[in-house]
mmCIF file of C-alpha atoms in Angstrom:
data_model
loop_
_atom_site.group_PDB
_atom_site.id
_atom_site.type_symbol
_atom_site.label_atom_id
_atom_site.label_comp_id
_atom_site.label_asym_id
_atom_site.label_seq_id
_atom_site.Cartn_x
_atom_site.Cartn_y
_atom_site.Cartn_z
ATOM 1 C CA MET A 1 135.593 121.182 86.165
ATOM 2 C CA ARG A 2 138.603 121.759 84.009
ATOM 3 C CA LYS A 3 141.112 122.735 86.731
ATOM 4 C CA LEU A 4 141.201 122.041 90.351
ATOM 5 C CA HIS A 5 141.227 124.988 92.705
ATOM 6 C CA ASP A 6 141.474 124.891 96.658
ATOM 7 C CA ILE A 7 137.571 125.348 97.200
ATOM 8 C CA ASP A 8 137.058 122.353 94.831
ATOM 9 C CA LEU A 9 139.373 120.556 97.389
ATOM 10 C CA LYS A 10 137.125 121.697 99.897
ATOM 11 C CA LEU A 11 134.299 120.729 98.682
ATOM 12 C CA LEU A 12 135.571 117.118 97.565
ATOM 13 C CA ARG A 13 136.452 116.609 101.112
ATOM 14 C CA GLY A 14 132.748 117.350 102.233
ATOM 15 C CA PHE A 15 131.528 115.320 99.755
ATOM 16 C CA GLN A 16 133.920 112.656 100.802
ATOM 17 C CA ALA A 17 132.670 113.023 104.599
ATOM 18 C CA ILE A 18 128.707 113.017 103.819
ATOM 19 C CA ALA A 19 129.332 109.327 101.290
ATOM 20 C CA GLU A 20 131.230 107.925 104.648
ATOM 21 C CA ALA A 21 128.782 109.188 107.076
ATOM 22 C CA GLY A 22 125.961 107.753 104.964
ATOM 23 C CA GLY A 23 124.572 111.302 104.468
ATOM 24 C CA ILE A 24 124.311 114.874 105.071
ATOM 25 C CA ALA A 25 123.394 114.717 108.724
ATOM 26 C CA GLY A 26 126.152 112.613 110.142
ATOM 27 C CA ALA A 27 128.411 114.684 108.313
ATOM 28 C CA GLN A 28 127.193 117.303 110.168
ATOM 29 C CA VAL A 29 129.027 116.236 113.479
ATOM 30 C CA THR A 30 132.156 115.336 112.066
ATOM 31 C CA LEU A 31 132.745 118.352 109.791
ATOM 32 C CA ASN A 32 131.101 120.862 112.579
ATOM 33 C CA VAL A 33 129.060 122.285 109.890
ATOM 34 C CA SER A 34 125.735 123.029 109.606
ATOM 35 C CA GLN A 35 123.110 120.740 107.452
ATOM 36 C CA SER A 36 122.456 123.732 105.437
ATOM 37 C CA THR A 37 126.187 124.589 104.873
ATOM 38 C CA LEU A 38 126.832 120.736 103.553
ATOM 39 C CA SER A 39 123.764 120.585 101.117
ATOM 40 C CA THR A 40 124.746 123.929 99.678
ATOM 41 C CA GLN A 41 127.886 122.690 98.885
ATOM 42 C CA LEU A 42 126.903 119.249 97.893
ATOM 43 C CA ALA A 43 124.697 121.082 95.299
ATOM 44 C CA ASP A 44 127.529 123.233 93.874
ATOM 45 C CA LEU A 45 129.919 120.648 93.466
ATOM 46 C CA GLU A 46 127.344 118.668 91.572
ATOM 47 C CA ALA A 47 126.808 122.309 89.194
ATOM 48 C CA ARG A 48 130.569 121.798 88.770
ATOM 49 C CA LEU A 49 131.153 118.588 87.797
ATOM 50 C CA GLY A 50 127.860 118.449 85.942
ATOM 51 C CA PHE A 51 126.450 115.597 86.938
ATOM 52 C CA ARG A 52 124.356 114.395 90.330
ATOM 53 C CA LEU A 53 126.386 112.626 93.070
ATOM 54 C CA CYS A 54 123.305 111.281 95.807
ATOM 55 C CA ARG A 55 119.723 111.190 95.672
ATOM 56 C CA ARG A 56 118.271 112.262 98.818
ATOM 57 C CA GLY A 57 114.853 112.719 100.230
ATOM 58 C CA ARG A 58 112.456 110.576 101.805
ATOM 59 C CA GLY A 59 113.701 106.823 100.502
ATOM 60 C CA GLY A 60 117.287 107.752 102.102
ATOM 61 C CA PHE A 61 120.807 108.590 101.157
ATOM 62 C CA ALA A 62 122.599 107.057 98.571
ATOM 63 C CA LEU A 63 125.313 107.748 95.916
ATOM 64 C CA THR A 64 124.634 107.582 91.936
ATOM 65 C CA ASP A 65 126.750 105.695 90.263
ATOM 66 C CA GLU A 66 128.576 108.854 88.789
ATOM 67 C CA GLY A 67 129.421 109.443 92.775
ATOM 68 C CA GLN A 68 130.666 106.378 93.441
ATOM 69 C CA GLN A 69 133.474 106.770 90.626
ATOM 70 C CA LEU A 70 133.998 110.419 91.563
ATOM 71 C CA LEU A 71 134.458 109.105 95.659
ATOM 72 C CA ASP A 72 136.601 106.130 94.149
ATOM 73 C CA ALA A 73 139.156 108.182 91.710
ATOM 74 C CA MET A 74 139.058 110.987 95.127
ATOM 75 C CA GLU A 75 140.838 107.876 97.384
ATOM 76 C CA ASP A 76 143.798 108.442 94.617
ATOM 77 C CA LEU A 77 143.715 112.193 94.721
ATOM 78 C CA PHE A 78 144.154 112.731 98.224
ATOM 79 C CA ALA A 79 146.461 110.021 98.769
ATOM 80 C CA ALA A 80 148.814 111.369 95.872
ATOM 81 C CA ALA A 81 147.862 114.973 97.871
ATOM 82 C CA ASP A 82 149.123 113.454 101.061
ATOM 83 C CA ARG A 83 152.282 112.074 99.252
ATOM 84 C CA PHE A 84 153.209 115.843 98.224
ATOM 85 C CA GLN A 85 152.778 117.234 101.458
ATOM 86 C CA ASN A 86 154.925 114.228 102.761
ATOM 87 C CA ALA A 87 157.191 115.517 100.342
ATOM 88 C CA THR A 88 157.446 119.355 101.160
ATOM 89 C CA ALA A 89 158.334 118.216 104.995
ATOM 90 C CA THR A 90 161.399 115.509 103.631
ATOM 91 C CA ILE A 91 162.511 119.021 101.613
ATOM 92 C CA SER A 92 161.696 121.361 104.702
ATOM 93 C CA GLY A 93 163.173 118.794 107.264
ATOM 94 C CA GLU A 94 159.912 120.023 109.121
ATOM 95 C CA MET A 95 157.971 116.849 110.272
ATOM 96 C CA ARG A 96 154.670 118.218 109.304
ATOM 97 C CA GLY A 97 152.612 115.937 107.106
ATOM 98 C CA VAL A 98 150.604 112.761 107.014
ATOM 99 C CA LEU A 99 151.493 109.581 108.290
ATOM 100 C CA ARG A 100 148.949 106.527 107.327
ATOM 101 C CA ILE A 101 149.312 103.332 108.583
ATOM 102 C CA GLY A 102 147.014 100.211 108.849
ATOM 103 C CA ILE A 103 147.513 97.228 111.368
ATOM 104 C CA MET A 104 146.037 94.421 112.064
ATOM 105 C CA ASP A 105 143.241 94.102 114.455
ATOM 106 C CA ALA A 106 143.340 93.180 118.048
ATOM 107 C CA MET A 107 146.636 94.895 118.511
ATOM 108 C CA LEU A 108 146.007 96.356 121.720
ATOM 109 C CA ALA A 109 146.013 93.032 123.443
ATOM 110 C CA ASN A 110 149.513 92.781 122.528
ATOM 111 C CA HIS A 111 151.450 94.300 125.983
ATOM 112 C CA ALA A 112 154.899 92.213 124.866
ATOM 113 C CA TRP A 113 154.908 94.738 121.727
ATOM 114 C CA PRO A 114 153.118 97.877 122.427
ATOM 115 C CA LEU A 115 152.290 99.582 119.540
ATOM 116 C CA PRO A 116 150.448 102.295 121.725
ATOM 117 C CA ASP A 117 153.854 103.180 122.822
ATOM 118 C CA VAL A 118 155.195 103.343 119.436
ATOM 119 C CA LEU A 119 153.144 106.025 118.153
ATOM 120 C CA GLY A 120 153.345 107.617 120.862
ATOM 121 C CA ARG A 121 157.440 108.309 121.104
ATOM 122 C CA PHE A 122 156.558 109.098 117.395
ATOM 123 C CA SER A 123 153.638 111.390 117.642
ATOM 124 C CA ALA A 124 155.843 113.672 120.552
ATOM 125 C CA ARG A 125 158.718 114.313 118.558
ATOM 126 C CA ALA A 126 156.607 114.852 115.299
ATOM 127 C CA PRO A 127 153.705 117.093 117.028
ATOM 128 C CA HIS A 128 152.552 118.521 113.446
ATOM 129 C CA THR A 129 152.363 115.050 111.881
ATOM 130 C CA HIS A 130 148.516 113.435 111.576
ATOM 131 C CA VAL A 131 148.238 110.141 112.050
ATOM 132 C CA ASP A 132 146.409 108.408 110.033
ATOM 133 C CA LEU A 133 145.481 105.004 111.825
ATOM 134 C CA SER A 134 143.196 102.205 110.394
ATOM 135 C CA LEU A 135 142.489 98.312 110.713
ATOM 136 C CA VAL A 136 143.286 96.680 107.649
ATOM 137 C CA SER A 137 142.630 92.768 106.413
ATOM 138 C CA PRO A 138 146.054 91.515 106.258
ATOM 139 C CA ALA A 139 144.949 90.292 102.715
ATOM 140 C CA ALA A 140 144.954 93.903 100.788
ATOM 141 C CA MET A 141 148.127 95.367 103.246
ATOM 142 C CA GLU A 142 150.476 95.002 100.684
ATOM 143 C CA GLY A 143 148.137 96.103 97.544
ATOM 144 C CA LEU A 144 147.552 98.994 99.830
ATOM 145 C CA VAL A 145 151.474 99.759 100.290
ATOM 146 C CA LEU A 146 152.191 99.335 95.973
ATOM 147 C CA ASP A 147 149.234 101.652 95.635
ATOM 148 C CA GLY A 148 150.335 104.646 97.819
ATOM 149 C CA LYS A 149 147.375 104.479 100.042
ATOM 150 C CA ARG A 150 149.180 103.235 102.922
ATOM 151 C CA ASP A 151 152.855 104.272 103.771
ATOM 152 C CA ALA A 152 153.093 101.114 106.348
ATOM 153 C CA VAL A 153 151.292 97.789 107.273
ATOM 154 C CA ILE A 154 151.657 96.005 110.251
ATOM 155 C CA GLY A 155 150.489 92.304 109.888
ATOM 156 C CA PRO A 156 151.482 88.678 109.056
ATOM 157 C CA PHE A 157 153.089 87.933 105.482
ATOM 158 C CA PRO A 158 154.574 84.300 104.971
ATOM 159 C CA GLU A 159 155.782 85.422 101.450
ATOM 160 C CA LYS A 160 157.455 88.071 100.377
ATOM 161 C CA ARG A 161 156.260 90.531 97.300
ATOM 162 C CA ALA A 162 158.259 92.589 94.998
ATOM 163 C CA GLY A 163 159.219 96.223 95.535
ATOM 164 C CA LEU A 164 158.222 95.880 98.984
ATOM 165 C CA SER A 165 160.818 96.388 102.364
ATOM 166 C CA TYR A 166 159.814 93.886 104.771
ATOM 167 C CA LEU A 167 160.910 95.054 108.838
ATOM 168 C CA PRO A 168 160.641 91.497 111.235
ATOM 169 C CA LEU A 169 158.936 92.912 114.126
ATOM 170 C CA PHE A 170 157.561 89.420 116.409
ATOM 171 C CA GLN A 171 156.071 86.281 116.249
ATOM 172 C CA GLU A 172 152.815 85.094 117.488
ATOM 173 C CA ARG A 173 152.373 81.872 118.514
ATOM 174 C CA HIS A 174 148.936 80.688 117.580
ATOM 175 C CA SER A 175 147.308 77.907 119.083
ATOM 176 C CA LEU A 176 143.234 76.269 118.924
ATOM 177 C CA TYR A 177 140.324 77.824 120.864
ATOM 178 C CA ALA A 178 136.836 77.036 121.911
ATOM 179 C CA ALA A 179 134.255 78.370 124.388
ATOM 180 C CA ARG A 180 134.483 77.310 127.819
ATOM 181 C CA HIS A 181 131.343 75.200 127.561
ATOM 182 C CA HIS A 182 132.576 73.377 123.912
ATOM 183 C CA PRO A 183 132.670 69.333 124.362
ATOM 184 C CA LEU A 184 136.514 70.078 123.578
ATOM 185 C CA ALA A 185 137.417 72.207 126.357
ATOM 186 C CA GLN A 186 136.733 69.132 128.507
ATOM 187 C CA GLU A 187 139.519 66.545 126.427
ATOM 188 C CA GLU A 188 143.137 66.079 127.920
ATOM 189 C CA ALA A 189 144.212 65.690 124.299
ATOM 190 C CA ILE A 190 143.200 67.160 121.063
ATOM 191 C CA THR A 191 144.071 64.779 118.046
ATOM 192 C CA PHE A 192 143.865 65.497 114.031
ATOM 193 C CA ASP A 193 140.562 63.153 114.321
ATOM 194 C CA THR A 194 139.023 64.622 117.632
ATOM 195 C CA LEU A 195 138.853 67.695 115.538
ATOM 196 C CA SER A 196 138.177 66.396 112.486
ATOM 197 C CA ARG A 197 134.269 66.002 114.059
ATOM 198 C CA HIS A 198 133.816 69.219 114.938
ATOM 199 C CA ALA A 199 133.251 72.651 113.281
ATOM 200 C CA LEU A 200 136.898 74.677 112.435
ATOM 201 C CA ILE A 201 137.228 78.274 111.681
ATOM 202 C CA VAL A 202 140.554 79.081 109.487
ATOM 203 C CA THR A 203 141.821 82.177 107.890
ATOM 204 C CA ALA A 204 143.470 82.261 104.201
ATOM 205 C CA GLY A 205 146.420 82.166 105.557
ATOM 206 C CA GLU A 206 146.026 78.939 107.549
ATOM 207 C CA MET A 207 144.573 77.228 104.236
ATOM 208 C CA ARG A 208 147.899 78.085 102.857
ATOM 209 C CA ARG A 209 149.692 76.411 105.810
ATOM 210 C CA PHE A 210 148.299 73.529 106.963
ATOM 211 C CA PRO A 211 147.748 70.417 104.043
ATOM 212 C CA PHE A 212 145.624 68.566 105.702
ATOM 213 C CA ILE A 213 142.558 71.794 105.362
ATOM 214 C CA ARG A 214 140.769 71.645 102.313
ATOM 215 C CA THR A 215 138.343 73.874 100.537
ATOM 216 C CA GLY A 216 134.998 72.622 99.644
ATOM 217 C CA ARG A 217 133.325 69.647 100.967
ATOM 218 C CA ALA A 218 133.907 66.343 101.418
ATOM 219 C CA LYS A 219 131.776 63.965 99.065
ATOM 220 C CA SER A 220 128.599 63.053 99.919
ATOM 221 C CA GLY A 221 128.270 60.100 101.685
ATOM 222 C CA ALA A 222 132.120 59.809 102.133
ATOM 223 C CA GLU A 223 134.044 59.853 104.907
ATOM 224 C CA ASP A 224 137.568 61.797 104.734
ATOM 225 C CA ARG A 225 139.853 60.767 107.256
ATOM 226 C CA GLU A 226 142.908 62.843 105.987
ATOM 227 C CA ASN A 227 141.586 65.966 105.797
ATOM 228 C CA ILE A 228 139.802 68.812 107.537
ATOM 229 C CA TYR A 229 136.826 70.788 105.596
ATOM 230 C CA PRO A 230 136.233 74.105 107.546
ATOM 231 C CA ALA A 231 132.740 75.216 108.248
ATOM 232 C CA ALA A 232 133.587 79.310 108.482
ATOM 233 C CA THR A 233 136.391 81.519 107.089
ATOM 234 C CA VAL A 234 137.396 84.962 108.809
ATOM 235 C CA ASP A 235 139.832 87.800 107.667
ATOM 236 C CA GLN A 236 139.580 89.155 111.519
ATOM 237 C CA MET A 237 140.478 87.758 114.739
ATOM 238 C CA GLU A 238 137.752 89.305 116.827
ATOM 239 C CA THR A 239 135.666 87.677 113.672
ATOM 240 C CA HIS A 240 136.949 84.571 114.649
ATOM 241 C CA ALA A 241 136.858 85.300 118.700
ATOM 242 C CA ILE A 242 133.130 85.850 118.037
ATOM 243 C CA LEU A 243 132.864 82.388 116.277
ATOM 244 C CA ILE A 244 134.769 80.680 118.607
ATOM 245 C CA ARG A 245 132.441 82.592 121.552
ATOM 246 C CA SER A 246 129.377 80.972 120.253
ATOM 247 C CA GLY A 247 130.423 77.653 121.308
ATOM 248 C CA ARG A 248 129.561 76.063 117.994
ATOM 249 C CA PHE A 249 132.815 77.042 116.546
ATOM 250 C CA VAL A 250 136.981 76.091 117.547
ATOM 251 C CA GLY A 251 139.738 78.040 116.157
ATOM 252 C CA PHE A 252 143.385 79.311 116.338
ATOM 253 C CA LEU A 253 144.024 83.053 118.083
ATOM 254 C CA PRO A 254 147.584 84.275 118.913
ATOM 255 C CA ASP A 255 148.076 83.617 122.462
ATOM 256 C CA TYR A 256 148.737 86.905 123.553
ATOM 257 C CA TYR A 257 145.000 87.612 122.512
ATOM 258 C CA GLY A 258 143.631 84.428 124.112
ATOM 259 C CA ALA A 259 144.450 85.187 126.723
ATOM 260 C CA SER A 260 142.977 88.418 126.928
ATOM 261 C CA LEU A 261 139.903 86.780 126.875
ATOM 262 C CA THR A 262 138.835 84.923 129.464
ATOM 263 C CA ASP A 263 135.578 83.325 128.478
ATOM 264 C CA LEU A 264 137.803 81.022 126.180
ATOM 265 C CA ALA A 265 140.040 78.068 126.894
ATOM 266 C CA VAL A 266 142.942 77.413 124.928
ATOM 267 C CA LEU A 267 142.808 73.463 123.902
ATOM 268 C CA PRO A 268 145.399 70.992 124.642
ATOM 269 C CA THR A 269 147.355 69.986 121.469
ATOM 270 C CA GLY A 270 150.832 68.596 120.382
ATOM 271 C CA LYS A 271 152.738 71.395 118.250
ATOM 272 C CA GLU A 272 151.202 70.102 114.681
ATOM 273 C CA LEU A 273 148.111 71.705 116.033
ATOM 274 C CA GLN A 274 149.924 75.356 116.443
ATOM 275 C CA TYR A 275 152.324 77.420 114.661
ATOM 276 C CA LEU A 276 154.144 80.767 114.437
ATOM 277 C CA SER A 277 153.457 83.411 112.449
ATOM 278 C CA PRO A 278 155.655 86.429 111.408
ATOM 279 C CA ILE A 279 154.749 89.760 111.899
ATOM 280 C CA TYR A 280 156.207 92.649 109.806
ATOM 281 C CA LEU A 281 156.196 96.300 109.040
ATOM 282 C CA VAL A 282 155.964 96.584 105.511
ATOM 283 C CA SER A 283 156.976 99.508 103.537
ATOM 284 C CA ARG A 284 157.509 100.198 99.618
ATOM 285 C CA LYS A 285 161.391 99.758 99.056
ATOM 286 C CA GLY A 286 162.747 103.790 98.800
ATOM 287 C CA GLY A 287 159.915 104.973 100.876
ATOM 288 C CA ASP A 288 162.310 105.731 103.725
ATOM 289 C CA ASP A 289 163.191 109.129 101.544
ATOM 290 C CA ASN A 290 159.934 110.946 102.966
ATOM 291 C CA LEU A 291 161.659 111.938 106.439
ATOM 292 C CA ILE A 292 157.723 111.494 108.358
ATOM 293 C CA LEU A 293 158.253 107.700 107.337
ATOM 294 C CA ARG A 294 161.427 107.003 108.140
ATOM 295 C CA ARG A 295 161.331 108.826 111.586
ATOM 296 C CA PHE A 296 158.633 106.288 112.111
ATOM 297 C CA LEU A 297 160.225 103.360 110.671
ATOM 298 C CA LYS A 298 163.191 104.365 113.257
ATOM 299 C CA ASP A 299 161.062 104.468 116.230
ATOM 300 C CA VAL A 300 159.341 101.105 115.498
ATOM 301 C CA ALA A 301 162.996 99.390 114.771
ATOM 302 C CA ASP A 302 164.207 100.587 118.838
ATOM 303 C CA GLN A 303 161.065 99.380 120.265
ATOM 304 C CA PRO A 304 162.059 95.816 122.237
ATOM 305 C CA LEU A 305 159.795 92.984 122.806
ATOM 306 C CA ILE A 306 158.846 93.223 126.610
ATOM 307 C CA ALA A 307 159.585 90.538 128.588
ATOM 308 C CA GLY A 308 156.195 88.869 130.345
ATOM 309 C CA PRO A 309 154.774 85.905 131.122
ATOM 310 C CA LEU A 310 153.753 86.034 126.710
ATOM 311 C CA THR A 311 157.144 86.524 125.957
ATOM 312 C CA ARG A 312 159.536 83.264 125.499
ATOM 313 C CA GLY A 313 158.348 80.400 124.991
ATOM 314 C CA GLY A 314 154.608 82.112 125.166
ATOM 315 C CA ALA A 315 152.666 84.189 122.753
ATOM 316 C CA VAL A 316 155.303 86.221 121.084
ATOM 317 C CA VAL A 317 158.552 85.761 120.687
ATOM 318 C CA PRO A 318 161.782 87.085 118.591
ATOM 319 C CA LEU A 319 161.010 86.778 114.623
ATOM 320 C CA ALA A 320 164.901 85.361 114.363
ATOM 321 C CA GLU A 321 163.937 82.750 116.842
#
């Protein structure tokens, strides 16, 4: 494949859909194309490339090493194609292109800063813009923006990286939660000493935030009264909640999210076992020369916190406070 033509891009996107669906049958529904057509297109692409992309048959579907390498390379190709489409939209002044956003999970429960309202207003003003919205681990967010694979991400960023612009949105108050049948849910006050005797879940950010949380395990046979060694680690709120709901673990959750889970109880702790997490929208510096992204950034900046029972002294507070 010496030169890339329209037909090649079509075949590559078909292969991407097949790989993501785990086979031709799954991609048939996504692309609304018959299995025989997809099979023919896949064989055509392999002939153009000169190597096999996948194994398919009675043993199931699996990418070859070459197929996985091509799939990885295609991420950069399609990201560049999206950037080109957005550049032409900026030049022409028309809102025709792609807006790729990555967000942390459980934002649907945040009624004080309603992302659905922001996206609804943006889409109404830019009906010809395709919105690519995906859940992203906070640890991966900044890298995706720097690599050009996401135009903007929304999540917690306690530290700032060069080359990125951080638009402050709000702060989440995080408290300790447990299942209602957990022993700590019956306590009148939770102290560090009480917490140290139970299985704690943490994120990488919480390990950096709390100096008493240590990695690894305490020395065998030794009791450590100054540190807590977590029993589990997670990177998303829903995985956090699943472990808490098991009744075995306790962990920190944003209060707006914890309040939506009626089978969990917020534990009575002092401020030393609570924290505020700043939430930002992050984009590349100079990225607002993209007309589509600039329009979205304005809609985000114009969205105020909505007053309610979880605002002001509750789960969500202005970032300036």
